[in-house]
Short mmCIF file of C-alpha atoms in Angstrom, two decimals:
data_model
loop_
_atom_site.label_atom_id
_atom_site.label_comp_id
_atom_site.label_asym_id
_atom_site.label_seq_id
_atom_site.Cartn_x
_atom_site.Cartn_y
_atom_site.Cartn_z
CA MET A 1 143.07 44.52 85.56
CA PRO A 2 143.18 44.88 89.38
CA SER A 3 145.99 46.88 90.84
CA THR A 4 148.39 45.18 93.23
CA GLY A 5 149.78 48.31 94.77
CA ARG A 6 152.86 48.42 92.57
CA GLY A 7 151.90 51.46 90.53
CA THR A 8 152.32 55.11 91.37
CA SER A 9 149.23 56.66 89.79
CA THR A 10 146.46 58.12 91.92
CA PRO A 11 143.46 55.76 91.96
CA PRO A 12 140.11 57.15 90.84
CA GLY A 13 137.84 58.37 93.60
CA THR A 14 140.70 59.58 95.84
CA ARG A 15 142.42 62.88 96.33
CA ALA A 16 146.12 63.18 95.58
CA VAL A 17 148.38 63.57 98.63
CA PRO A 18 150.48 66.75 98.31
CA PRO A 19 154.25 66.19 98.36
CA ALA A 20 155.66 66.11 101.87
CA ARG A 21 158.74 68.06 102.84
CA ALA A 22 161.95 66.09 102.97
CA TRP A 23 162.31 66.50 106.73
CA ALA A 24 158.79 65.22 107.30
CA THR A 25 159.44 62.16 105.13
CA ARG A 26 162.59 61.41 107.10
CA LEU A 27 160.68 61.77 110.37
CA VAL A 28 158.03 59.36 109.09
CA VAL A 29 160.71 56.78 108.27
CA VAL A 30 162.28 57.17 111.72
CA GLY A 31 158.86 57.02 113.33
CA ILE A 32 157.92 53.87 111.43
CA VAL A 33 161.15 52.11 112.43
CA LEU A 34 161.00 53.10 116.11
CA SER A 35 157.30 52.26 116.33
CA ALA A 36 157.84 48.87 114.72
CA LEU A 37 160.60 48.11 117.22
CA ASN A 38 157.99 48.51 119.98
CA LEU A 39 155.21 46.34 118.55
CA ARG A 40 156.33 43.07 120.19
CA PRO A 41 158.75 43.54 123.17
CA ALA A 42 155.75 43.83 125.52
CA ILE A 43 154.91 40.24 124.53
CA THR A 44 158.26 38.50 124.00
CA SER A 45 159.86 39.99 127.12
CA LEU A 46 157.00 38.46 129.09
CA GLY A 47 157.41 35.12 127.28
CA ALA A 48 161.07 34.97 128.34
CA LEU A 49 160.11 35.55 132.01
CA LEU A 50 156.76 33.78 132.04
CA GLU A 51 157.79 31.22 134.65
CA GLU A 52 159.09 33.94 136.99
CA VAL A 53 155.96 36.05 136.49
CA ARG A 54 153.75 33.02 137.14
CA ASP A 55 155.58 32.27 140.37
CA GLY A 56 155.61 35.91 141.45
CA LEU A 57 151.90 36.42 140.85
CA GLY A 58 150.78 32.89 141.76
CA MET A 59 149.33 32.02 138.34
CA SER A 60 148.17 28.56 137.31
CA GLY A 61 148.91 27.18 133.85
CA SER A 62 145.40 28.05 132.70
CA VAL A 63 145.68 31.65 133.92
CA ALA A 64 149.07 31.93 132.22
CA GLY A 65 147.39 30.69 129.04
CA LEU A 66 144.80 33.44 129.49
CA LEU A 67 147.65 35.93 129.85
CA THR A 68 149.12 34.83 126.52
CA SER A 69 145.66 35.30 124.95
CA VAL A 70 145.39 38.92 126.09
CA PRO A 71 147.46 40.35 123.17
CA PRO A 72 145.20 39.08 120.35
CA LEU A 73 142.10 40.02 122.37
CA CYS A 74 143.31 43.60 122.77
CA PHE A 75 144.40 43.75 119.13
CA ALA A 76 140.93 42.65 118.01
CA VAL A 77 138.99 44.98 120.32
CA PHE A 78 141.09 48.12 119.94
CA GLY A 79 142.41 47.61 116.40
CA VAL A 80 138.95 48.03 114.87
CA THR A 81 138.80 51.60 116.25
CA ALA A 82 141.99 52.69 114.46
CA PRO A 83 140.46 53.85 111.13
CA ARG A 84 137.85 55.96 112.91
CA LEU A 85 140.49 57.52 115.16
CA ALA A 86 142.72 58.15 112.14
CA ARG A 87 139.91 59.94 110.29
CA ARG A 88 139.34 62.21 113.27
CA PHE A 89 142.85 62.91 114.51
CA GLY A 90 145.17 61.76 111.71
CA PRO A 91 147.29 58.57 111.57
CA ALA A 92 150.42 60.25 113.00
CA ALA A 93 148.56 61.51 116.09
CA VAL A 94 147.01 58.10 116.75
CA VAL A 95 150.34 56.28 116.44
CA CYS A 96 151.96 58.89 118.70
CA ALA A 97 149.27 58.29 121.32
CA GLY A 98 149.73 54.56 120.84
CA MET A 99 153.44 54.77 121.62
CA ALA A 100 152.63 56.81 124.75
CA ALA A 101 150.16 54.13 125.87
CA ILE A 102 152.82 51.44 125.37
CA THR A 103 155.25 53.45 127.49
CA ALA A 104 152.78 53.87 130.34
CA GLY A 105 151.59 50.27 130.27
CA LEU A 106 155.09 48.77 130.29
CA LEU A 107 156.17 51.04 133.12
CA ILE A 108 153.15 50.31 135.29
CA ARG A 109 152.46 46.61 134.82
CA PRO A 110 155.37 45.05 136.78
CA TYR A 111 154.46 47.14 139.84
CA ALA A 112 150.65 47.13 139.52
CA GLY A 113 150.28 44.49 142.22
CA GLY A 114 148.47 41.21 141.57
CA THR A 115 147.31 39.47 138.44
CA ALA A 116 144.40 41.86 137.77
CA GLY A 117 146.61 44.93 137.81
CA PHE A 118 149.21 43.20 135.67
CA LEU A 119 146.55 42.33 133.10
CA ALA A 120 145.07 45.85 133.12
CA ALA A 121 148.44 47.54 132.57
CA SER A 122 149.30 45.00 129.87
CA ALA A 123 146.01 45.85 128.16
CA LEU A 124 146.95 49.55 128.13
CA ALA A 125 150.24 48.78 126.37
CA LEU A 126 148.53 46.37 124.00
CA MET A 127 145.91 48.98 123.13
CA GLY A 128 148.71 51.22 121.86
CA ILE A 129 150.18 48.32 119.90
CA ALA A 130 146.77 47.48 118.42
CA VAL A 131 146.09 50.86 116.81
CA SER A 132 149.69 51.10 115.59
CA ASN A 133 149.45 47.61 114.07
CA VAL A 134 146.49 48.68 111.96
CA LEU A 135 147.84 52.08 110.94
CA MET A 136 151.35 51.07 109.89
CA PRO A 137 150.16 49.76 106.47
CA VAL A 138 148.02 52.88 106.11
CA ILE A 139 150.95 55.23 106.74
CA VAL A 140 153.14 53.26 104.31
CA LYS A 141 150.48 53.35 101.59
CA ARG A 142 149.86 57.10 101.99
CA TRP A 143 153.44 58.37 102.37
CA PHE A 144 155.17 55.81 100.11
CA PRO A 145 152.58 54.59 97.55
CA ASP A 146 155.28 53.57 95.06
CA ARG A 147 157.38 51.73 97.68
CA VAL A 148 154.84 49.58 99.51
CA GLY A 149 157.01 46.45 99.34
CA SER A 150 160.29 48.02 100.48
CA MET A 151 158.74 50.12 103.26
CA THR A 152 156.64 47.21 104.50
CA GLY A 153 159.85 45.20 104.53
CA LEU A 154 161.62 47.92 106.50
CA TYR A 155 159.09 48.11 109.31
CA SER A 156 158.56 44.33 109.30
CA MET A 157 162.33 43.95 109.71
CA ALA A 158 162.34 46.47 112.57
CA LEU A 159 159.40 44.67 114.16
CA ALA A 160 161.24 41.34 113.97
CA LEU A 161 164.39 42.94 115.37
CA GLY A 162 162.53 44.37 118.37
CA THR A 163 160.83 41.03 118.93
CA SER A 164 164.05 39.03 118.86
CA VAL A 165 166.13 41.46 120.91
CA ALA A 166 163.50 41.49 123.66
CA ALA A 167 163.45 37.70 123.71
CA ALA A 168 167.26 37.44 123.78
CA VAL A 169 168.26 40.07 126.31
CA THR A 170 165.38 40.15 128.80
CA VAL A 171 166.71 37.26 130.92
CA PRO A 172 170.35 38.46 131.11
CA MET A 173 169.23 42.06 131.54
CA THR A 174 166.99 40.99 134.41
CA GLY A 175 170.01 39.42 136.08
CA ALA A 176 172.08 42.56 135.54
CA LEU A 177 169.33 44.66 137.14
CA GLY A 178 169.31 42.58 140.32
CA GLY A 179 167.47 39.42 139.40
CA GLY A 180 163.88 40.58 139.87
CA TRP A 181 161.46 40.15 136.98
CA GLN A 182 159.85 43.57 137.58
CA PRO A 183 162.75 45.76 136.35
CA GLY A 184 163.44 43.25 133.58
CA LEU A 185 160.00 43.97 132.16
CA ALA A 186 159.79 47.69 133.01
CA VAL A 187 163.02 48.61 131.21
CA TRP A 188 161.31 48.22 127.82
CA ALA A 189 159.25 51.34 128.53
CA ALA A 190 162.35 53.41 127.66
CA LEU A 191 162.34 52.15 124.06
CA ALA A 192 158.64 52.97 123.74
CA ALA A 193 159.21 56.49 125.09
CA ALA A 194 161.81 57.10 122.37
CA ALA A 195 159.24 56.13 119.72
CA VAL A 196 156.91 58.94 120.80
CA LEU A 197 159.36 61.67 119.81
CA PRO A 198 159.47 61.52 115.96
CA TRP A 199 155.67 61.62 115.72
CA LEU A 200 155.24 64.79 117.79
CA PRO A 201 156.18 67.26 114.98
CA LEU A 202 153.91 65.34 112.59
CA VAL A 203 150.79 65.45 114.74
CA ARG A 204 149.64 68.89 113.57
CA ARG A 205 150.84 68.73 109.97
CA ARG A 206 148.21 69.67 107.40
CA ASP A 207 149.93 68.67 104.16
CA GLU A 208 148.49 65.16 104.44
CA PRO A 209 144.70 64.96 104.03
CA PRO A 210 142.72 63.09 106.67
CA VAL A 211 141.83 59.46 106.08
CA GLN A 212 138.50 59.43 104.25
CA GLU A 213 135.90 56.71 103.87
CA PRO A 214 136.81 54.43 100.94
CA VAL A 215 135.06 55.56 97.74
CA ARG A 216 134.67 53.59 94.52
CA THR A 217 133.89 55.04 91.11
CA THR A 218 132.05 53.58 88.15
CA PRO A 219 133.77 53.34 84.73
CA ASP A 220 132.14 56.62 83.68
CA GLY A 221 133.57 58.47 86.71
CA ARG A 222 130.48 58.57 88.91
CA GLU A 223 130.75 57.79 92.61
CA ALA A 224 129.63 54.27 93.43
CA HIS A 225 128.36 52.82 96.67
CA PRO A 226 130.74 52.88 99.69
CA LEU A 227 133.02 49.89 100.04
CA ARG A 228 131.52 47.01 102.00
CA ILE A 229 134.55 44.99 102.98
CA THR A 230 132.57 41.98 104.20
CA ARG A 231 131.41 41.28 100.62
CA SER A 232 134.95 40.51 99.52
CA ARG A 233 136.08 36.86 99.53
CA THR A 234 139.69 38.01 99.50
CA ALA A 235 139.13 40.13 102.62
CA TRP A 236 137.74 37.11 104.46
CA ALA A 237 140.54 34.84 103.27
CA LEU A 238 143.11 37.42 104.35
CA ALA A 239 141.42 37.81 107.75
CA VAL A 240 141.46 34.06 108.40
CA PHE A 241 145.05 33.79 107.19
CA PHE A 242 146.01 36.65 109.47
CA GLY A 243 144.23 34.98 112.39
CA LEU A 244 145.89 31.60 111.94
CA GLN A 245 149.38 33.03 111.51
CA ALA A 246 148.77 35.21 114.59
CA THR A 247 147.70 32.10 116.51
CA ALA A 248 150.99 30.41 115.64
CA ALA A 249 153.01 33.54 116.42
CA TYR A 250 151.51 34.17 119.86
CA ILE A 251 151.72 30.54 120.86
CA THR A 252 155.38 30.67 119.83
CA MET A 253 156.10 33.93 121.66
CA GLY A 254 154.20 32.89 124.76
CA TRP A 255 155.12 29.22 125.09
CA MET A 256 158.14 28.19 122.99
CA ALA A 257 160.72 29.18 125.59
CA GLN A 258 158.79 27.13 128.17
CA ILE A 259 158.69 24.13 125.82
CA PHE A 260 162.47 24.19 125.59
CA ARG A 261 162.88 24.73 129.33
CA ASP A 262 160.67 21.74 130.09
CA SER A 263 162.80 19.61 127.76
CA GLY A 264 165.88 20.39 129.84
CA VAL A 265 167.23 23.49 128.09
CA PRO A 266 168.52 26.18 130.52
CA ALA A 267 166.42 29.34 130.87
CA GLY A 268 169.02 31.61 129.24
CA THR A 269 169.42 29.25 126.28
CA ALA A 270 165.66 28.92 125.91
CA GLY A 271 165.45 32.70 125.66
CA LEU A 272 168.15 32.67 122.99
CA LEU A 273 166.26 29.99 121.05
CA LEU A 274 163.15 32.16 121.11
CA ALA A 275 165.33 35.05 119.97
CA VAL A 276 166.63 32.95 117.06
CA THR A 277 163.05 32.25 116.02
CA MET A 278 162.24 35.94 116.15
CA VAL A 279 165.49 37.14 114.55
CA MET A 280 164.86 35.03 111.46
CA GLY A 281 162.26 37.65 110.64
CA VAL A 282 164.84 40.43 110.45
CA PRO A 283 166.31 39.58 107.01
CA LEU A 284 163.29 37.66 105.75
CA ALA A 285 160.82 40.38 106.72
CA PHE A 286 162.70 42.68 104.36
CA VAL A 287 163.07 40.15 101.54
CA ILE A 288 159.60 38.56 101.55
CA PRO A 289 157.53 41.77 101.07
CA ARG A 290 159.77 42.87 98.20
CA LEU A 291 159.45 39.43 96.59
CA ALA A 292 155.69 39.38 97.19
CA THR A 293 155.12 42.68 95.38
CA ARG A 294 156.92 41.30 92.32
CA LEU A 295 154.74 38.19 92.06
CA PRO A 296 151.20 38.13 90.61
CA HIS A 297 150.23 35.46 93.15
CA GLN A 298 151.67 35.21 96.67
CA GLY A 299 150.32 31.67 97.24
CA PRO A 300 153.65 29.90 96.60
CA ILE A 301 155.29 31.93 99.38
CA VAL A 302 152.46 30.97 101.73
CA LEU A 303 152.99 27.28 100.97
CA ALA A 304 156.77 27.46 101.43
CA LEU A 305 156.42 29.11 104.83
CA GLY A 306 153.81 26.54 105.87
CA VAL A 307 156.06 23.61 105.00
CA CYS A 308 158.81 25.10 107.19
CA GLY A 309 156.32 25.41 110.05
CA LEU A 310 155.18 21.79 109.76
CA ALA A 311 158.82 20.61 109.76
CA GLY A 312 159.58 22.73 112.83
CA TYR A 313 156.60 21.38 114.78
CA ALA A 314 157.54 17.81 113.87
CA GLY A 315 161.04 18.36 115.21
CA LEU A 316 159.72 20.07 118.33
CA TYR A 317 157.57 16.99 119.00
CA LEU A 318 160.20 14.34 118.26
CA ALA A 319 163.44 15.86 119.61
CA PRO A 320 162.86 19.27 121.23
CA ALA A 321 166.26 19.55 122.91
CA ALA A 322 168.48 17.63 120.49
CA GLY A 323 167.50 19.68 117.44
CA ALA A 324 166.46 22.84 119.26
CA TRP A 325 168.41 25.27 117.08
CA ALA A 326 167.10 23.77 113.82
CA TRP A 327 163.49 23.89 115.04
CA ALA A 328 163.94 27.48 116.17
CA VAL A 329 165.15 28.44 112.68
CA LEU A 330 162.34 26.62 110.88
CA LEU A 331 159.65 28.13 113.10
CA GLY A 332 161.24 31.54 112.62
CA ILE A 333 160.90 31.16 108.86
CA ALA A 334 157.26 30.09 109.28
CA ASN A 335 156.54 33.14 111.42
CA CYS A 336 157.39 35.34 108.42
CA ALA A 337 153.79 34.79 107.36
CA PHE A 338 153.18 37.98 109.35
CA PRO A 339 155.09 40.42 107.08
CA LEU A 340 153.63 38.58 104.10
CA ALA A 341 150.11 39.18 105.46
CA LEU A 342 150.87 42.87 106.00
CA THR A 343 152.18 43.15 102.45
CA MET A 344 149.05 41.54 101.05
CA VAL A 345 146.94 44.04 103.01
CA GLY A 346 148.66 46.83 101.09
CA MET A 347 148.33 45.00 97.76
CA ARG A 348 144.72 43.87 98.02
CA ALA A 349 143.25 47.41 98.09
CA ARG A 350 143.60 50.19 95.51
CA THR A 351 143.28 53.24 97.81
CA GLY A 352 144.80 54.37 101.09
CA ALA A 353 141.36 54.45 102.67
CA GLY A 354 140.66 50.96 101.34
CA VAL A 355 143.89 49.76 102.94
CA ALA A 356 142.78 51.30 106.24
CA GLN A 357 139.46 49.47 106.11
CA LEU A 358 141.00 46.19 104.97
CA SER A 359 143.77 46.43 107.57
CA ALA A 360 141.28 47.02 110.39
CA PHE A 361 138.99 44.22 109.19
CA ALA A 362 141.73 41.64 108.55
CA GLN A 363 143.63 42.36 111.76
CA SER A 364 140.64 42.70 114.09
CA THR A 365 138.89 39.63 112.69
CA GLY A 366 142.17 37.76 112.56
CA TYR A 367 143.09 38.53 116.15
CA LEU A 368 139.61 37.44 117.27
CA ILE A 369 140.25 34.12 115.55
CA SER A 370 143.62 33.80 117.29
CA ILE A 371 142.38 34.38 120.85
CA PRO A 372 141.58 30.74 121.78
CA GLY A 373 144.90 29.34 120.57
CA PRO A 374 147.34 30.36 123.33
CA LEU A 375 144.70 29.73 126.01
CA LEU A 376 143.97 26.27 124.63
CA VAL A 377 147.68 25.46 124.62
CA GLY A 378 147.88 26.36 128.32
CA VAL A 379 144.86 24.20 129.15
CA LEU A 380 146.13 21.22 127.13
CA TYR A 381 149.57 21.54 128.71
CA GLN A 382 148.19 21.65 132.23
CA HIS A 383 145.75 18.75 131.82
CA SER A 384 147.89 16.46 129.66
CA GLY A 385 151.10 17.06 131.58
CA GLY A 386 153.19 17.43 128.45
CA TRP A 387 153.63 19.22 125.13
CA GLY A 388 152.50 16.48 122.73
CA LEU A 389 148.89 17.65 122.35
CA PRO A 390 149.73 21.39 122.18
CA ILE A 391 152.31 20.79 119.45
CA ALA A 392 149.86 18.60 117.52
CA LEU A 393 147.35 21.47 117.71
CA MET A 394 149.91 23.94 116.33
CA ALA A 395 150.77 21.64 113.43
CA GLY A 396 147.10 20.97 112.67
CA LEU A 397 146.33 24.70 112.40
CA MET A 398 149.11 25.19 109.86
CA VAL A 399 147.18 23.29 107.15
CA PRO A 400 144.15 25.63 106.92
CA GLN A 401 146.55 28.57 107.22
CA MET A 402 148.23 27.44 104.00
CA VAL A 403 144.86 26.99 102.24
CA VAL A 404 143.38 30.41 103.05
CA GLY A 405 146.72 32.13 102.51
CA PHE A 406 146.86 30.71 98.99
CA VAL A 407 143.38 32.11 98.32
CA ALA A 408 144.30 35.52 99.77
CA GLY A 409 147.34 35.67 97.52
CA ARG A 410 145.32 35.93 94.29
CA ASP A 411 145.86 39.09 92.22
CA ARG A 412 142.68 41.09 92.93
CA THR A 413 141.43 43.96 95.10
CA VAL A 414 138.69 44.15 97.70
CA GLU A 415 137.12 47.16 95.98
CA ASP A 416 136.57 45.19 92.79
CA GLU A 417 135.25 42.13 94.62
CA ALA A 418 132.87 44.18 96.74
CA GLY A 419 131.58 45.91 93.61
CA GLU A 420 131.01 42.58 91.86
CA ALA A 421 129.08 41.28 94.88
CA GLN A 422 126.84 44.37 94.90
CA ARG A 423 126.05 43.99 91.19
CA GLN A 424 124.97 40.37 91.60
#
């Protein structure tokens, strides 16, 4: 029977992780929470000030759409390097370096001068986010193998909190700092700098073995062929599900505030509506992973979230201003497909190294899939002169997201599927 990540026994073919000291475990928890808080403010703070940044840098709608496509591009390109970096330097060291990159990128980008410099500094910050995105499930699986659901819920909740706070307070904080968009964006570097600190004592620890290549064993205990993740149908379904939910999330973070502003909602209120969408993930990101780990099949959760998304898009199309708060709540519920996807990454592999490989594959492939979405929304918006076509695109993508998410939710592991494919 495939394991879903709920047990505590050491899987065959892996080495047991020695018990960590209590202080180190506490540092890991603090590090996970602070790191998760920094995984989205670079994006949602920009979404809240996108109009001001466009005016300040002289961007067209198409270029702004390209800007909203930069996050998934960076996540795809840099996220795939995370397992290799973790094997060489250790997950804690890579996440520490990632937080430092976020700090530098957020501090530099408002003052880089011109669109090219803004994009380059954003890419630096997003590189740090990319490797941390991939390694968070790995760190949870290795340090808390018997608490995958609760710890995934904790960092998903912190991620949603950081996302929503950045969306809510960036506009008023920009006004308090003098009204310029540059300090309103740069101030988030301080939060990233704080996230570097808890990882520093963990960088040189030796009580946690390095991340090894995934190894499978045969029933008689012999070592089998290395895991080939691309032979797993579940890995592909999870990658496509991750890509489609990421498409919806980055369109929402990059464009939803502008949709409300164009419908007559004031800028400050539009930022609050985006914050409501993001803050829905705070309680639900804690509840959904815990619920998911208790179910043999996560497909019903996928379908429920998809229905909320379709209802939210319908409302956004028919009455964007009149029902703005209801649509923000519904789309916030739909966006909780992200913590569900992260939870399934931890459940669909039996070993920590398998989680690392699956996480890198699902996230990198998924973010590649999501790249055209925000850009296409910008192009459709500019050439159609309204939000009807972009919203129709968002709703249309929700249907295949529900289908592949249902497939990815089946109770099986990528190691077993890859082994079956090799025997055929």
